[in-house]
Coordinates of C-alpha atoms in Angstrom, one line a residue:
Chain A
X1069 CA -28.2 17.2 10.8
X1070 CA -25.4 18.9 9.1
X1071 CA -23.8 15.8 8.6
X1072 CA -26.8 14.1 7.0
X1073 CA -26.9 17.0 4.5
X1074 CA -23.4 16.5 3.5
X1075 CA -24.1 12.7 3.1
X1076 CA -26.9 13.3 0.9
X1077 CA -24.8 15.6 -1.2
X1078 CA -22.3 12.8 -1.2
X1079 CA -24.7 10.3 -2.5
X1080 CA -25.6 12.8 -5.2
X1081 CA -22.0 12.8 -6.2
X1082 CA -21.5 9.0 -5.9
X1083 CA -24.7 8.2 -7.8
X1084 CA -23.5 10.0 -10.9
X1085 CA -23.4 7.4 -13.9
X1086 CA -19.6 7.9 -14.2
X1087 CA -19.0 7.4 -10.6
X1088 CA -21.2 4.3 -10.3
X1089 CA -19.4 2.9 -13.2
X1090 CA -16.1 3.6 -11.8
X1091 CA -17.2 2.0 -8.4
X1092 CA -18.3 -1.0 -10.3
X1093 CA -15.1 -1.3 -12.3
X1094 CA -13.0 -0.7 -9.3
X1095 CA -14.8 -3.2 -7.2
X1096 CA -14.5 -5.9 -9.9
X1097 CA -10.6 -5.1 -10.6
X1098 CA -10.1 -4.9 -6.8
X1099 CA -11.7 -8.2 -6.2
X1100 CA -9.4 -9.8 -8.8
X1101 CA -6.2 -8.1 -7.7
X1102 CA -6.9 -8.9 -4.1
X1103 CA -7.6 -12.5 -5.0
X1104 CA -4.4 -13.0 -7.0
X1105 CA -1.7 -14.2 -4.6
X1106 CA 1.1 -11.7 -4.2
X1107 CA -1.0 -8.7 -5.4
X1108 CA -2.4 -6.7 -2.6
X1109 CA -4.4 -3.5 -2.5
X1110 CA -1.4 -1.3 -2.8
X1111 CA -0.6 -2.9 -6.2
X1112 CA -4.2 -2.6 -7.3
X1113 CA -4.2 1.2 -6.3
X1114 CA -0.9 1.8 -7.7
X1115 CA -1.6 0.1 -11.1
X1116 CA -5.0 2.2 -11.6
X1117 CA -3.7 5.4 -10.3
X1118 CA -1.8 6.5 -13.4
X1119 CA -4.6 5.1 -15.5
X1120 CA -7.1 7.3 -13.6
X1121 CA -4.8 10.3 -14.2
X1122 CA -4.2 9.7 -17.8
X1123 CA -7.9 9.3 -18.4
X1124 CA -8.4 12.7 -17.0
X1125 CA -10.8 11.6 -14.4
X1126 CA -12.1 14.4 -12.1
X1127 CA -10.4 13.9 -8.6
X1128 CA -13.8 12.6 -6.9
X1129 CA -14.2 9.9 -9.5
X1130 CA -10.5 8.8 -9.4
X1131 CA -10.8 8.7 -5.6
X1132 CA -13.9 6.7 -5.9
X1133 CA -12.2 4.3 -8.2
X1134 CA -9.4 3.8 -6.0
X1135 CA -11.4 3.3 -2.9
X1136 CA -13.5 0.8 -4.7
X1137 CA -10.3 -1.1 -5.6
X1138 CA -9.1 -1.0 -1.9
X1139 CA -12.4 -2.4 -0.6
X1140 CA -12.6 -5.1 -3.4
X1141 CA -9.1 -6.2 -2.5
X1142 CA -10.3 -6.8 1.1
X1143 CA -13.1 -8.8 -0.4
X1144 CA -10.9 -10.7 -3.0
X1145 CA -8.1 -11.6 -0.5
X1146 CA -10.5 -14.2 1.1
X1147 CA -11.4 -16.1 -2.1
X1148 CA -7.9 -17.5 -2.6
X1149 CA -7.4 -17.8 1.1
X1150 CA -10.5 -20.1 1.3
X1151 CA -9.9 -22.0 -1.8
X1152 CA -6.2 -22.2 -2.2
X1153 CA -5.1 -21.8 1.3
X1154 CA -3.0 -19.0 -0.2
X1155 CA -3.9 -15.7 1.3
X1156 CA -4.4 -13.3 -1.6
X1157 CA -3.1 -10.4 0.5
X1158 CA -1.5 -10.2 3.9
X1159 CA -4.7 -9.3 5.5
X1160 CA -6.2 -12.6 4.6
X1161 CA -3.6 -14.8 6.2
X1162 CA -6.0 -15.3 9.1
X1163 CA -8.9 -16.1 6.9
X1164 CA -7.1 -19.0 5.6
X1165 CA -6.7 -20.5 9.0
X1166 CA -10.3 -21.5 9.2
X1167 CA -11.5 -20.9 5.7
X1168 CA -9.4 -23.6 4.1
X1169 CA -10.4 -26.4 6.4
X1170 CA -14.0 -25.3 5.8
X1171 CA -13.4 -25.6 2.0
X1172 CA -11.9 -29.1 2.6
X1173 CA -14.9 -30.2 4.4
X1174 CA -17.0 -29.4 1.4
X1175 CA -18.3 -26.1 2.8
X1176 CA -16.4 -23.7 0.5
X1177 CA -19.6 -22.3 -0.7
X1178 CA -20.8 -21.5 2.7
X1179 CA -17.4 -20.0 3.8
X1180 CA -17.4 -17.9 0.8
X1181 CA -20.8 -16.5 1.1
X1182 CA -20.5 -16.1 4.8
X1183 CA -17.2 -14.3 4.7
X1184 CA -18.7 -11.9 2.1
X1185 CA -21.4 -11.0 4.4
X1186 CA -19.0 -10.5 7.3
X1187 CA -16.9 -8.4 5.0
X1188 CA -20.0 -6.3 4.3
X1189 CA -20.8 -6.1 7.9
X1190 CA -17.3 -4.9 8.7
X1191 CA -17.1 -2.3 6.0
X1192 CA -20.7 -0.9 6.7
X1193 CA -20.2 -0.5 10.5
X1194 CA -16.8 1.2 9.8
X1195 CA -18.2 3.6 7.0
X1196 CA -20.8 4.6 9.5
X1197 CA -18.0 5.2 11.9
X1198 CA -16.3 7.2 9.2
X1199 CA -19.4 9.5 8.8
X1200 CA -19.7 9.9 12.6
X1201 CA -16.2 10.5 13.6
X1202 CA -14.4 12.1 10.5
X1203 CA -16.2 15.5 10.6
X1204 CA -15.5 15.8 14.3
X1205 CA -11.9 15.0 13.9
X1206 CA -11.6 17.3 11.0
X1207 CA -13.1 20.3 13.0
X1208 CA -10.8 19.5 15.9
X1209 CA -7.8 19.2 13.5
X1210 CA -8.2 22.7 12.1
X1211 CA -6.7 24.1 15.3
X1212 CA -3.4 22.3 14.4
X1213 CA -0.6 24.4 13.5
X1214 CA 2.6 23.5 11.6
X1215 CA 4.3 22.6 14.8
X1216 CA 1.4 20.1 15.8
X1217 CA 1.5 18.7 12.4
X1218 CA 5.2 17.9 12.3
X1219 CA 4.8 16.1 15.8
X1220 CA 1.7 14.2 14.5
X1221 CA 3.7 12.9 11.6
X1222 CA 6.6 11.9 13.9
X1223 CA 3.9 10.2 16.0
X1224 CA 2.6 8.4 12.8
X1225 CA 6.0 7.2 11.9
X1226 CA 6.9 5.9 15.5
X1227 CA 3.5 4.3 15.4
X1228 CA 4.6 2.1 12.6
X1229 CA 7.8 1.1 14.6
X1230 CA 5.7 0.3 17.6
X1231 CA 2.9 -1.6 15.8
X1232 CA 4.4 -3.3 12.8
X1233 CA 5.6 -6.6 14.1
X1234 CA 9.1 -7.7 15.5
X1235 CA 11.5 -5.5 13.7
X1236 CA 11.1 -2.0 14.8
X1237 CA 14.5 -0.6 13.7
X1238 CA 14.1 -1.8 10.2
X1239 CA 10.5 -0.4 10.0
X1240 CA 11.8 3.1 11.3
X1241 CA 14.7 2.8 8.8
X1242 CA 12.5 2.0 6.0
X1243 CA 10.3 5.1 6.9
X1244 CA 13.4 7.2 6.9
X1245 CA 14.2 6.1 3.5
X1246 CA 11.0 7.1 2.2
X1247 CA 11.3 10.5 3.9
X1248 CA 14.8 10.8 2.6
X1249 CA 13.5 9.7 -1.0
X1250 CA 11.1 12.5 -0.8
X1251 CA 13.8 15.1 -0.4
X1252 CA 15.1 14.6 -4.0
X1253 CA 14.4 17.5 -6.3
X1254 CA 14.3 21.2 -6.0
X1255 CA 13.7 22.6 -2.5
X1256 CA 10.4 24.5 -2.5
X1257 CA 11.4 27.1 -0.1
X1258 CA 15.0 28.1 -1.3
X1259 CA 15.1 26.7 -4.9
X1260 CA 18.2 24.6 -4.1
X1261 CA 18.7 21.5 -5.9
X1262 CA 19.0 18.4 -3.7
X1263 CA 20.3 14.9 -4.7
X1264 CA 19.4 15.5 -8.3
X1265 CA 22.8 14.8 -9.6
X1266 CA 22.4 17.2 -12.4
X1267 CA 19.8 15.2 -14.0
X1268 CA 17.0 17.1 -15.4
X1269 CA 14.5 14.3 -14.9
X1270 CA 15.0 14.3 -11.2
X1271 CA 14.7 18.0 -10.8
X1272 CA 11.2 18.1 -9.7
X1273 CA 11.6 15.1 -7.5
X1274 CA 10.9 11.3 -8.0
X1275 CA 7.3 11.0 -9.3
X1276 CA 5.1 9.1 -6.7
X1277 CA 3.7 6.8 -9.3
X1278 CA 7.2 5.6 -10.1
X1279 CA 8.1 5.0 -6.6
X1280 CA 4.9 3.0 -5.8
X1281 CA 4.8 0.9 -9.1
X1282 CA 8.6 0.3 -8.8
X1283 CA 8.6 -0.7 -5.3
X1284 CA 5.5 -2.8 -5.1
X1285 CA 4.8 -4.2 -8.6
X1286 CA 8.3 -4.8 -9.9
X1287 CA 9.7 -6.2 -6.6
X1288 CA 6.7 -8.4 -6.7
X1289 CA 7.4 -9.9 -10.1
X1290 CA 11.0 -10.6 -8.8
X1291 CA 9.6 -12.3 -5.7
X1292 CA 7.1 -14.4 -7.8
X1293 CA 10.0 -15.6 -9.9
X1294 CA 11.3 -17.4 -6.8
X1295 CA 8.2 -19.5 -6.2
X1296 CA 8.2 -22.2 -8.8
X1297 CA 4.9 -22.6 -10.2
X1298 CA 2.9 -24.8 -7.9
X1299 CA 0.3 -26.9 -9.6
X1300 CA -2.0 -26.3 -6.7
X1301 CA -5.7 -26.8 -7.6
X1302 CA -8.5 -24.5 -6.2
X1303 CA -11.0 -26.3 -4.4
X1304 CA -14.3 -26.3 -6.2
X1305 CA -17.1 -24.5 -4.4
X1306 CA -19.6 -27.1 -4.5
X1307 CA -22.7 -28.1 -2.4
X1308 CA -24.7 -25.5 -0.7
X1309 CA -23.6 -22.1 -1.8
X1310 CA -25.5 -20.0 0.8
X1311 CA -25.1 -20.1 4.6
X1312 CA -28.3 -20.7 6.7
X1313 CA -29.8 -18.5 9.2
X1314 CA -28.4 -20.5 12.2
X1315 CA -24.8 -20.3 10.8
X1316 CA -25.2 -16.6 10.4
X1317 CA -26.5 -16.2 13.9
X1318 CA -23.4 -18.0 15.2
X1319 CA -21.2 -15.4 13.9
X1320 CA -23.4 -12.4 14.1
X1321 CA -21.9 -10.9 17.3
X1322 CA -18.4 -12.0 16.3
X1323 CA -18.6 -9.9 13.0
X1324 CA -20.1 -6.9 14.9
X1325 CA -17.5 -7.1 17.7
X1326 CA -14.5 -7.5 15.2
X1327 CA -15.7 -4.8 13.1
X1328 CA -15.6 -2.4 15.9
X1329 CA -12.2 -3.3 17.0
X1330 CA -11.1 -3.3 13.3
X1331 CA -12.3 0.0 12.9
X1332 CA -10.5 1.4 15.9
X1333 CA -7.3 -0.2 14.9
X1334 CA -7.6 1.0 11.3
X1335 CA -8.0 4.6 12.5
X1336 CA -4.5 4.5 14.2
X1337 CA -1.8 5.6 11.7
X1338 CA 0.4 2.8 10.8
X1339 CA -1.7 -0.1 12.1
X1340 CA -3.6 -1.5 9.3
X1341 CA -5.7 -4.5 8.2
X1342 CA -3.1 -7.2 8.8
X1343 CA -2.9 -6.2 12.6
X1344 CA -6.7 -5.8 13.0
X1345 CA -7.5 -9.3 11.6
X1346 CA -4.8 -11.0 13.6
X1347 CA -5.9 -9.2 16.9
X1348 CA -9.6 -10.1 16.4
X1349 CA -9.0 -13.7 15.5
X1350 CA -6.7 -14.0 18.8
X1351 CA -9.6 -12.4 20.7
X1352 CA -12.4 -14.6 19.3
X1353 CA -10.3 -17.7 19.8
X1354 CA -9.7 -16.6 23.4
X1355 CA -13.5 -15.9 24.0
X1356 CA -14.6 -19.2 22.6
X1357 CA -12.2 -21.0 24.8
X1358 CA -12.1 -24.8 24.6
X1359 CA -15.5 -25.0 23.0
X1360 CA -14.2 -23.4 19.8
X1361 CA -12.7 -25.5 16.8
X1362 CA -10.5 -22.7 15.8
X1363 CA -8.0 -23.8 13.1
X1364 CA -10.2 -26.8 12.0
X1365 CA -13.0 -24.7 10.3
X1366 CA -14.7 -22.6 13.0
X1367 CA -17.0 -20.1 11.3
X1368 CA -16.2 -17.6 13.8
X1369 CA -12.6 -17.9 12.9
X1370 CA -13.6 -16.9 9.5
X1371 CA -15.8 -14.1 10.4
X1372 CA -13.6 -12.2 12.9
X1373 CA -10.7 -11.5 10.5
X1374 CA -13.0 -10.7 7.6
X1375 CA -15.0 -8.3 9.3
X1376 CA -11.9 -6.7 10.9
X1377 CA -9.9 -6.3 7.7
X1378 CA -12.6 -4.7 5.9
X1379 CA -13.5 -2.6 8.9
X1380 CA -9.9 -1.3 9.3
X1381 CA -9.6 -0.6 5.6
X1382 CA -12.4 1.8 5.9
X1383 CA -11.2 3.1 9.3
X1384 CA -7.7 4.1 7.8
X1385 CA -9.5 6.6 5.7
X1386 CA -10.2 8.8 8.8
X1387 CA -6.8 9.8 9.4
X1388 CA -6.1 10.2 5.6
X1389 CA -9.0 12.4 5.2
X1390 CA -9.0 14.5 8.3
X1391 CA -5.5 14.9 9.0
X1392 CA -3.8 14.0 5.7
X1393 CA -1.8 11.4 7.6
X1394 CA -2.3 8.0 6.0
X1395 CA -3.5 5.1 8.2
X1396 CA -2.1 2.4 5.8
X1397 CA 0.1 1.9 2.9
X1398 CA -2.8 2.0 0.6
X1399 CA -4.2 5.3 2.0
X1400 CA -0.7 6.5 1.7
X1401 CA -0.9 5.8 -2.0
X1402 CA -4.3 7.5 -2.2
X1403 CA -2.9 10.6 -0.5
X1404 CA -0.4 10.6 -3.3
X1405 CA -3.1 10.3 -5.8
X1406 CA -4.7 13.3 -4.3
X1407 CA -1.6 15.3 -4.4
X1408 CA -1.4 14.5 -8.1
X1409 CA -4.6 16.5 -8.3
X1410 CA -3.0 19.3 -6.3
X1411 CA -5.5 18.5 -3.5
X1412 CA -3.9 18.4 -0.2
X1413 CA -5.8 16.3 2.2
X1414 CA -6.1 17.4 5.8
X1415 CA -8.9 19.1 7.8
X1416 CA -9.6 21.8 5.4
X1417 CA -10.6 19.1 2.7
X1418 CA -14.0 18.9 4.4
X1419 CA -14.6 22.6 3.9
X1420 CA -13.0 23.1 0.5
X1421 CA -13.7 19.9 -1.3
X1422 CA -17.0 18.5 0.3
X1423 CA -17.8 16.7 -3.1
X1424 CA -14.6 14.9 -2.8
X1425 CA -14.9 13.8 0.7
X1426 CA -18.5 13.0 0.9
X1427 CA -18.7 11.5 -2.5
X1428 CA -15.9 9.1 -1.4
X1429 CA -17.8 8.2 1.8
X1430 CA -21.1 7.7 0.1
X1431 CA -19.3 5.7 -2.6
X1432 CA -17.9 3.3 0.3
X1433 CA -21.6 2.4 1.0
X1434 CA -22.4 1.9 -2.7
X1435 CA -19.3 0.0 -3.2
X1436 CA -20.0 -2.2 -0.5
X1437 CA -23.3 -3.1 -1.7
X1438 CA -22.0 -3.6 -5.2
X1439 CA -19.2 -5.9 -3.8
X1440 CA -21.6 -7.8 -1.8
X1441 CA -23.9 -8.5 -4.7
X1442 CA -21.1 -9.1 -7.1
X1443 CA -19.3 -11.5 -4.8
X1444 CA -22.0 -14.1 -3.8
X1445 CA -23.1 -15.1 -7.3
X1446 CA -19.8 -14.4 -9.2
X1447 CA -17.6 -16.4 -7.0
X1448 CA -17.5 -19.1 -9.6
X1449 CA -16.0 -16.7 -12.1
X1450 CA -13.6 -15.2 -9.8
X1451 CA -12.3 -18.5 -8.6
X1452 CA -11.9 -19.5 -12.3
X1453 CA -9.4 -16.6 -12.5
X1454 CA -7.3 -18.1 -10.1
X1455 CA -6.2 -20.6 -12.7
X1456 CA -4.6 -17.9 -14.9
X1457 CA -1.1 -19.1 -15.4
X1458 CA 1.9 -17.0 -14.3
X1459 CA 3.3 -16.8 -17.8
X1460 CA 0.4 -14.6 -18.9
X1461 CA -0.3 -12.9 -15.5
X1462 CA 3.2 -11.6 -15.1
X1463 CA 3.8 -10.1 -18.5
X1464 CA 0.4 -8.4 -18.2
X1465 CA 1.3 -6.8 -14.8
X1466 CA 4.6 -5.6 -16.1
X1467 CA 3.1 -4.1 -19.1
X1468 CA 0.4 -2.2 -17.3
X1469 CA 3.0 -1.1 -14.8
X1470 CA 5.2 0.2 -17.6
X1471 CA 2.3 1.9 -19.3
X1472 CA 1.3 3.5 -16.1
X1473 CA 4.7 5.0 -15.5
X1474 CA 5.1 6.1 -19.1
X1475 CA 2.0 7.9 -19.0
X1476 CA 3.2 10.3 -16.5
X1477 CA 6.1 11.9 -18.2
X1478 CA 6.7 9.8 -21.4
X1479 CA 10.3 9.4 -20.9
X1480 CA 12.5 6.3 -20.9
X1481 CA 14.3 7.6 -17.8
X1482 CA 11.3 7.0 -15.6
X1483 CA 11.0 3.4 -16.9
X1484 CA 14.6 2.7 -15.9
X1485 CA 14.2 4.5 -12.6
X1486 CA 11.2 2.4 -11.9
X1487 CA 13.2 -0.9 -12.5
X1488 CA 16.0 0.4 -10.3
X1489 CA 13.5 1.1 -7.4
X1490 CA 12.0 -2.3 -8.2
X1491 CA 15.4 -4.1 -7.6
X1492 CA 15.8 -1.8 -4.5
X1493 CA 12.4 -2.8 -3.2
X1494 CA 13.2 -6.6 -3.9
X1495 CA 16.4 -6.3 -1.9
X1496 CA 14.6 -4.6 1.0
X1497 CA 12.0 -7.2 1.0
X1498 CA 14.6 -10.1 1.0
X1499 CA 16.2 -8.2 4.0
X1500 CA 12.8 -7.9 5.8
X1501 CA 12.3 -4.2 5.6
X1502 CA 8.4 -3.5 5.4
X1503 CA 7.9 -1.4 2.2
X1504 CA 4.6 0.0 3.5
X1505 CA 6.7 2.0 5.9
X1506 CA 8.8 3.2 3.3
X1507 CA 5.9 4.4 1.1
X1508 CA 4.3 6.1 4.1
X1509 CA 7.6 8.0 4.8
X1510 CA 7.7 9.0 1.1
X1511 CA 4.2 10.5 1.1
X1512 CA 4.8 12.4 4.4
X1513 CA 8.1 13.5 3.4
X1514 CA 7.3 16.7 1.8
X1515 CA 4.6 17.7 4.3
X1516 CA 6.9 16.8 7.2
X1517 CA 9.6 19.0 6.0
X1518 CA 7.2 21.8 5.1
X1519 CA 5.6 21.9 8.5
X1520 CA 8.9 21.6 10.3
X1521 CA 10.4 24.5 8.5
X1522 CA 7.2 26.6 8.7
X1523 CA 7.0 26.0 12.4
X1524 CA 10.6 27.0 12.8
X1525 CA 10.3 30.1 10.7
X1526 CA 7.4 31.2 12.8
X1527 CA 9.5 31.0 15.9
X1528 CA 12.6 32.3 14.3
X1529 CA 14.5 29.1 14.5
X1530 CA 13.5 28.5 18.2
X1531 CA 13.2 24.8 18.6
X1532 CA 10.7 25.2 21.5
X1533 CA 7.8 25.8 19.3
X1534 CA 7.7 22.1 18.7
X1535 CA 6.7 21.3 22.2
X1536 CA 5.0 24.4 23.4
X1537 CA 1.4 23.4 22.9
X1538 CA -0.6 20.6 25.1
X1539 CA -1.5 18.8 21.6
X1540 CA 2.1 18.6 20.7
X1541 CA 3.2 17.5 24.2
X1542 CA 0.6 14.7 24.2
X1543 CA 1.7 13.6 20.7
X1544 CA 5.3 13.7 21.8
X1545 CA 4.6 11.5 24.8
X1546 CA 2.4 9.1 22.6
X1547 CA 5.4 8.8 20.1
X1548 CA 7.9 8.2 23.0
X1549 CA 5.5 5.4 24.2
X1550 CA 5.4 3.8 20.6
X1551 CA 9.2 3.9 20.4
X1552 CA 9.2 2.2 23.9
X1553 CA 6.6 -0.5 22.9
X1554 CA 9.1 -2.9 21.2
X1555 CA 11.5 -2.6 24.0
X1556 CA 8.8 -3.3 26.5
X1557 CA 7.4 -6.2 24.5
X1558 CA 10.9 -7.6 24.2
X1559 CA 11.4 -7.2 28.1
X1560 CA 8.0 -8.9 28.8
X1561 CA 8.9 -11.9 26.6
X1562 CA 12.1 -12.2 28.3
X1563 CA 10.6 -12.3 31.8
X1564 CA 7.9 -14.7 30.8
X1565 CA 10.1 -17.9 30.4
X1566 CA 11.8 -17.1 33.7
X1567 CA 8.4 -16.8 35.6
X1568 CA 7.4 -20.1 34.2
X1569 CA 10.6 -21.7 35.5
X1570 CA 10.1 -20.3 39.0
Chain B
X14 CA 25.1 -11.6 7.9
X15 CA 23.1 -10.0 5.3
X16 CA 21.8 -7.4 7.8
X17 CA 25.5 -6.6 8.5
X18 CA 26.2 -6.2 4.7
X19 CA 23.2 -4.0 4.2
X20 CA 24.0 -1.9 7.3
X21 CA 27.5 -1.4 6.1
X22 CA 26.4 -0.5 2.5
X23 CA 23.7 1.8 3.9
X24 CA 26.2 3.4 6.3
X25 CA 28.6 4.2 3.5
X26 CA 25.8 5.5 1.4
X27 CA 24.7 7.9 4.2
X28 CA 28.1 9.2 4.4
X29 CA 28.5 9.8 0.9
X30 CA 25.0 11.7 0.7
X31 CA 25.8 13.6 3.7
X32 CA 28.9 15.0 2.0
X33 CA 26.7 16.0 -0.9
X34 CA 24.0 17.4 1.4
X35 CA 26.6 19.5 3.2
X36 CA 26.9 21.6 0.0
X37 CA 23.2 22.4 -0.1
X38 CA 23.2 26.3 0.7
X39 CA 20.9 28.8 -0.1
X40 CA 22.4 32.0 -1.2
X41 CA 19.9 34.1 0.8
X42 CA 16.9 32.9 2.4
X43 CA 14.2 34.0 4.9
X44 CA 13.8 30.6 6.5
X45 CA 16.0 29.9 9.5
X46 CA 16.5 26.1 8.8
X47 CA 17.7 26.1 5.3
X48 CA 17.8 23.1 2.7
X49 CA 20.6 21.4 4.4
X50 CA 19.5 20.6 7.9
X51 CA 16.5 18.2 7.3
X52 CA 18.3 15.9 4.9
X53 CA 21.2 15.8 7.2
X54 CA 19.1 14.9 10.3
X55 CA 17.4 12.1 8.2
X56 CA 21.0 10.6 7.1
X57 CA 22.1 10.9 10.7
X58 CA 19.1 9.0 12.0
X59 CA 19.5 6.4 9.0
X60 CA 23.2 6.0 9.9
X61 CA 22.3 5.2 13.6
X62 CA 19.9 2.6 12.2
X63 CA 22.6 0.9 10.0
X64 CA 25.1 0.9 13.1
X65 CA 22.2 -0.9 15.1
X66 CA 22.0 -3.4 12.2
X67 CA 25.6 -4.0 12.0
X68 CA 26.0 -4.5 15.8
X69 CA 22.7 -6.5 16.4
X70 CA 21.9 -8.2 13.0
X71 CA 18.9 -10.5 12.9
X72 CA 19.4 -14.0 11.4
X73 CA 17.9 -14.1 7.9
X74 CA 17.5 -17.7 6.7
X75 CA 16.0 -17.4 3.2
X76 CA 19.0 -17.3 1.2
X77 CA 18.7 -17.4 -2.8
X78 CA 20.1 -20.2 -4.5
X79 CA 22.6 -19.5 -7.3
X80 CA 19.9 -20.6 -9.8
X81 CA 17.3 -18.3 -8.4
X82 CA 19.5 -15.3 -8.3
X83 CA 20.4 -16.0 -11.9
X84 CA 16.9 -16.0 -12.8
X85 CA 16.1 -12.8 -10.9
X86 CA 19.1 -11.2 -12.8
X87 CA 17.9 -12.4 -16.0
X88 CA 14.4 -10.9 -15.1
X89 CA 15.8 -7.5 -14.5
X90 CA 17.9 -7.6 -17.6
X91 CA 14.8 -8.3 -19.6
X92 CA 12.8 -5.6 -18.0
X93 CA 15.8 -3.1 -18.6
X94 CA 15.9 -4.2 -22.3
X95 CA 12.1 -3.5 -22.3
X96 CA 12.4 -0.2 -20.9
X97 CA 15.2 0.9 -23.2
X98 CA 13.6 -0.6 -26.4
X99 CA 10.1 0.9 -25.5
X100 CA 10.6 4.0 -27.4
X101 CA 12.9 3.0 -30.3
X102 CA 10.9 -0.2 -31.1
X103 CA 7.6 1.1 -30.2
X104 CA 4.9 -0.4 -27.8
X105 CA 3.6 -3.2 -30.0
X106 CA 6.9 -4.9 -30.8
X107 CA 8.8 -4.3 -27.5
X108 CA 5.8 -5.5 -25.5
X109 CA 5.3 -8.5 -27.7
X110 CA 9.1 -9.4 -27.3
X111 CA 9.1 -8.7 -23.5
X112 CA 5.9 -10.6 -22.7
X113 CA 7.0 -13.7 -24.8
X114 CA 10.5 -13.7 -23.0
X115 CA 9.1 -13.0 -19.5
X116 CA 6.4 -15.8 -20.3
X117 CA 9.2 -18.1 -21.0
X118 CA 11.0 -17.2 -17.8
X119 CA 7.9 -18.0 -15.8
X120 CA 7.7 -21.4 -17.1
X121 CA 5.3 -21.0 -20.2
X122 CA 5.6 -23.1 -23.3
X123 CA 7.5 -21.3 -26.2
X124 CA 4.8 -21.3 -28.8
X125 CA 2.1 -20.3 -26.2
X126 CA 4.3 -17.5 -25.0
X127 CA 5.0 -16.2 -28.6
X128 CA 1.1 -16.1 -29.3
X129 CA 0.3 -14.4 -26.0
X130 CA 3.2 -11.9 -26.5
X131 CA 1.9 -10.8 -29.8
X132 CA -1.7 -10.7 -28.7
X133 CA -0.9 -8.6 -25.6
X134 CA 1.2 -6.2 -27.8
X135 CA -1.4 -5.6 -30.1
X136 CA -4.6 -5.7 -27.9
X137 CA -3.0 -3.6 -25.1
X138 CA -1.9 -1.0 -27.7
X139 CA -5.6 -0.9 -28.8
X140 CA -6.9 -0.7 -25.3
X141 CA -4.6 1.9 -24.0
X142 CA -3.8 4.1 -27.0
X143 CA -7.0 4.0 -29.0
X144 CA -9.7 3.5 -26.2
X145 CA -8.2 4.9 -23.2
X146 CA -6.2 7.6 -24.7
X147 CA -2.8 7.1 -23.2
X148 CA -0.3 8.1 -25.7
X149 CA 2.2 5.3 -26.4
X150 CA 5.1 5.3 -28.9
X151 CA 4.8 3.5 -32.1
X152 CA 8.4 3.3 -32.8
X153 CA 9.4 1.5 -36.0
X154 CA 5.8 1.0 -36.7
X155 CA 5.1 4.7 -37.3
X156 CA 5.0 4.2 -41.1
X157 CA 1.8 2.1 -40.8
X158 CA -0.2 5.2 -39.5
X159 CA 0.9 7.4 -42.3

């Protein structure tokens, strides 16, 4: 009952004209950014964040805008995946497997509308999940002391290493780089300048916006430079634009099932939409067995990843709101946005800033409806935007990035630093370091050091406090498990071919 | 190969930073950890990671051709020039120039790039500075306002 009251209060906030307008604008921009190959939700959020700040939007409005962009990207990614066979963002890779064949069979309209509805189902189920579980988790998390927090963050980082793909060492190193970048600047406890190289501009640390835009937008531009302009034509959505009832029924359960899985995966720190969509696609493929025509245009192969990636996008808001620990790269950026407003996400957020939290949650429901309504009729307009040539698009991205960074401090130093970080990010990408781990580390950095030092000053330097409570012991065990996972996987893969031989 | 190179460079960097970090000492402090331990811990862990990369490098296939790396370098130089000219020349002029050159780099035709550059410089200035209230430098065009 209490929750419903809060939710009503949230709708009150989200339905204010400014916030509605921002949700609409964010949904629109998000769809476009998500659709454009190469630009993902992190870029979208990173580009709009400085703008939201410069415009002087109140925190709840800024957060609503960013969340709408995030959701919109998950909707937009599927358009280019279906029409171009180029996933607009990483999470849409699975969508292109069945979406593109469908488009080639002249069913582009059906694929687009059906996937929009599946996205809607995914986000809605996950948002209900957020409403149900976030307050519970927040209440429980209030019991966390600094030591537990520190261990929780260790767990979040090891989770990245265990979950993200095949290169655990590089993932962990990227996270460490982020943590190390966060130590630049004056040390809050003792006032010692660290790694500032006597530069005044570095004395209060590297600004979050600069890191995000440099690492993601600038390096993306350099990557785009490599791909010579491919004159690939988008398939025109012709024929029937809406799916029929039978088609919907054939994917209904798939969508619901995938949404639930996606939600659970999204709430884990580190594992995001990409993993969720891949996992549900594989599951559905296995469930369908020989009867499925996965890879050749099976509607279920379209529904599963779309429902899952939207669900996990919403699910990843749970650890962000309740624990202050991001569940994905994009939520890491949103935490950074909140800290710009001097709001520290965490369990107390629900008590101290109910307007922000519940406004955001309510706006997810509203944003979803906006996106569904926007996406079905406007798909023609969006797909036409795919034909904007790179020589217009790239300068525009660069200019908006530069303005965003300049808006923070108005110094040339920041612009140069952004480009430097961009080159660094480019090199990391070329050598296969996952940048989302780095940004997660950067966001967690200050919190992690703070909590560690606070814990140790409580115990007067006694390290034992870090594993003295049951919660922290469990978290340590989970972290150890996550570290062991890649090794186990490797061991199993090595065993399997031998077993096949015998 | 690239992993080894990266690992080696990173290891050296960690060593260098560790030397700097060793000097972080608070004259007096109530906190038992001090400003030095945490960065040193991170550097040590990263150094371990670098060693792993040197010892067990993965195979990276996608090399850059000379042509591609030249273009990437050119792009970085254009961006740097844009950043450095941003304040002296002002937003409108530097943006028009940078947008046009970047457009060329991304395969646009010269005339089209020139036009889109000028349009972006002017229109985005109006959008950001006048409509959205993000203050941008006018640089050499300041006299127009007075």
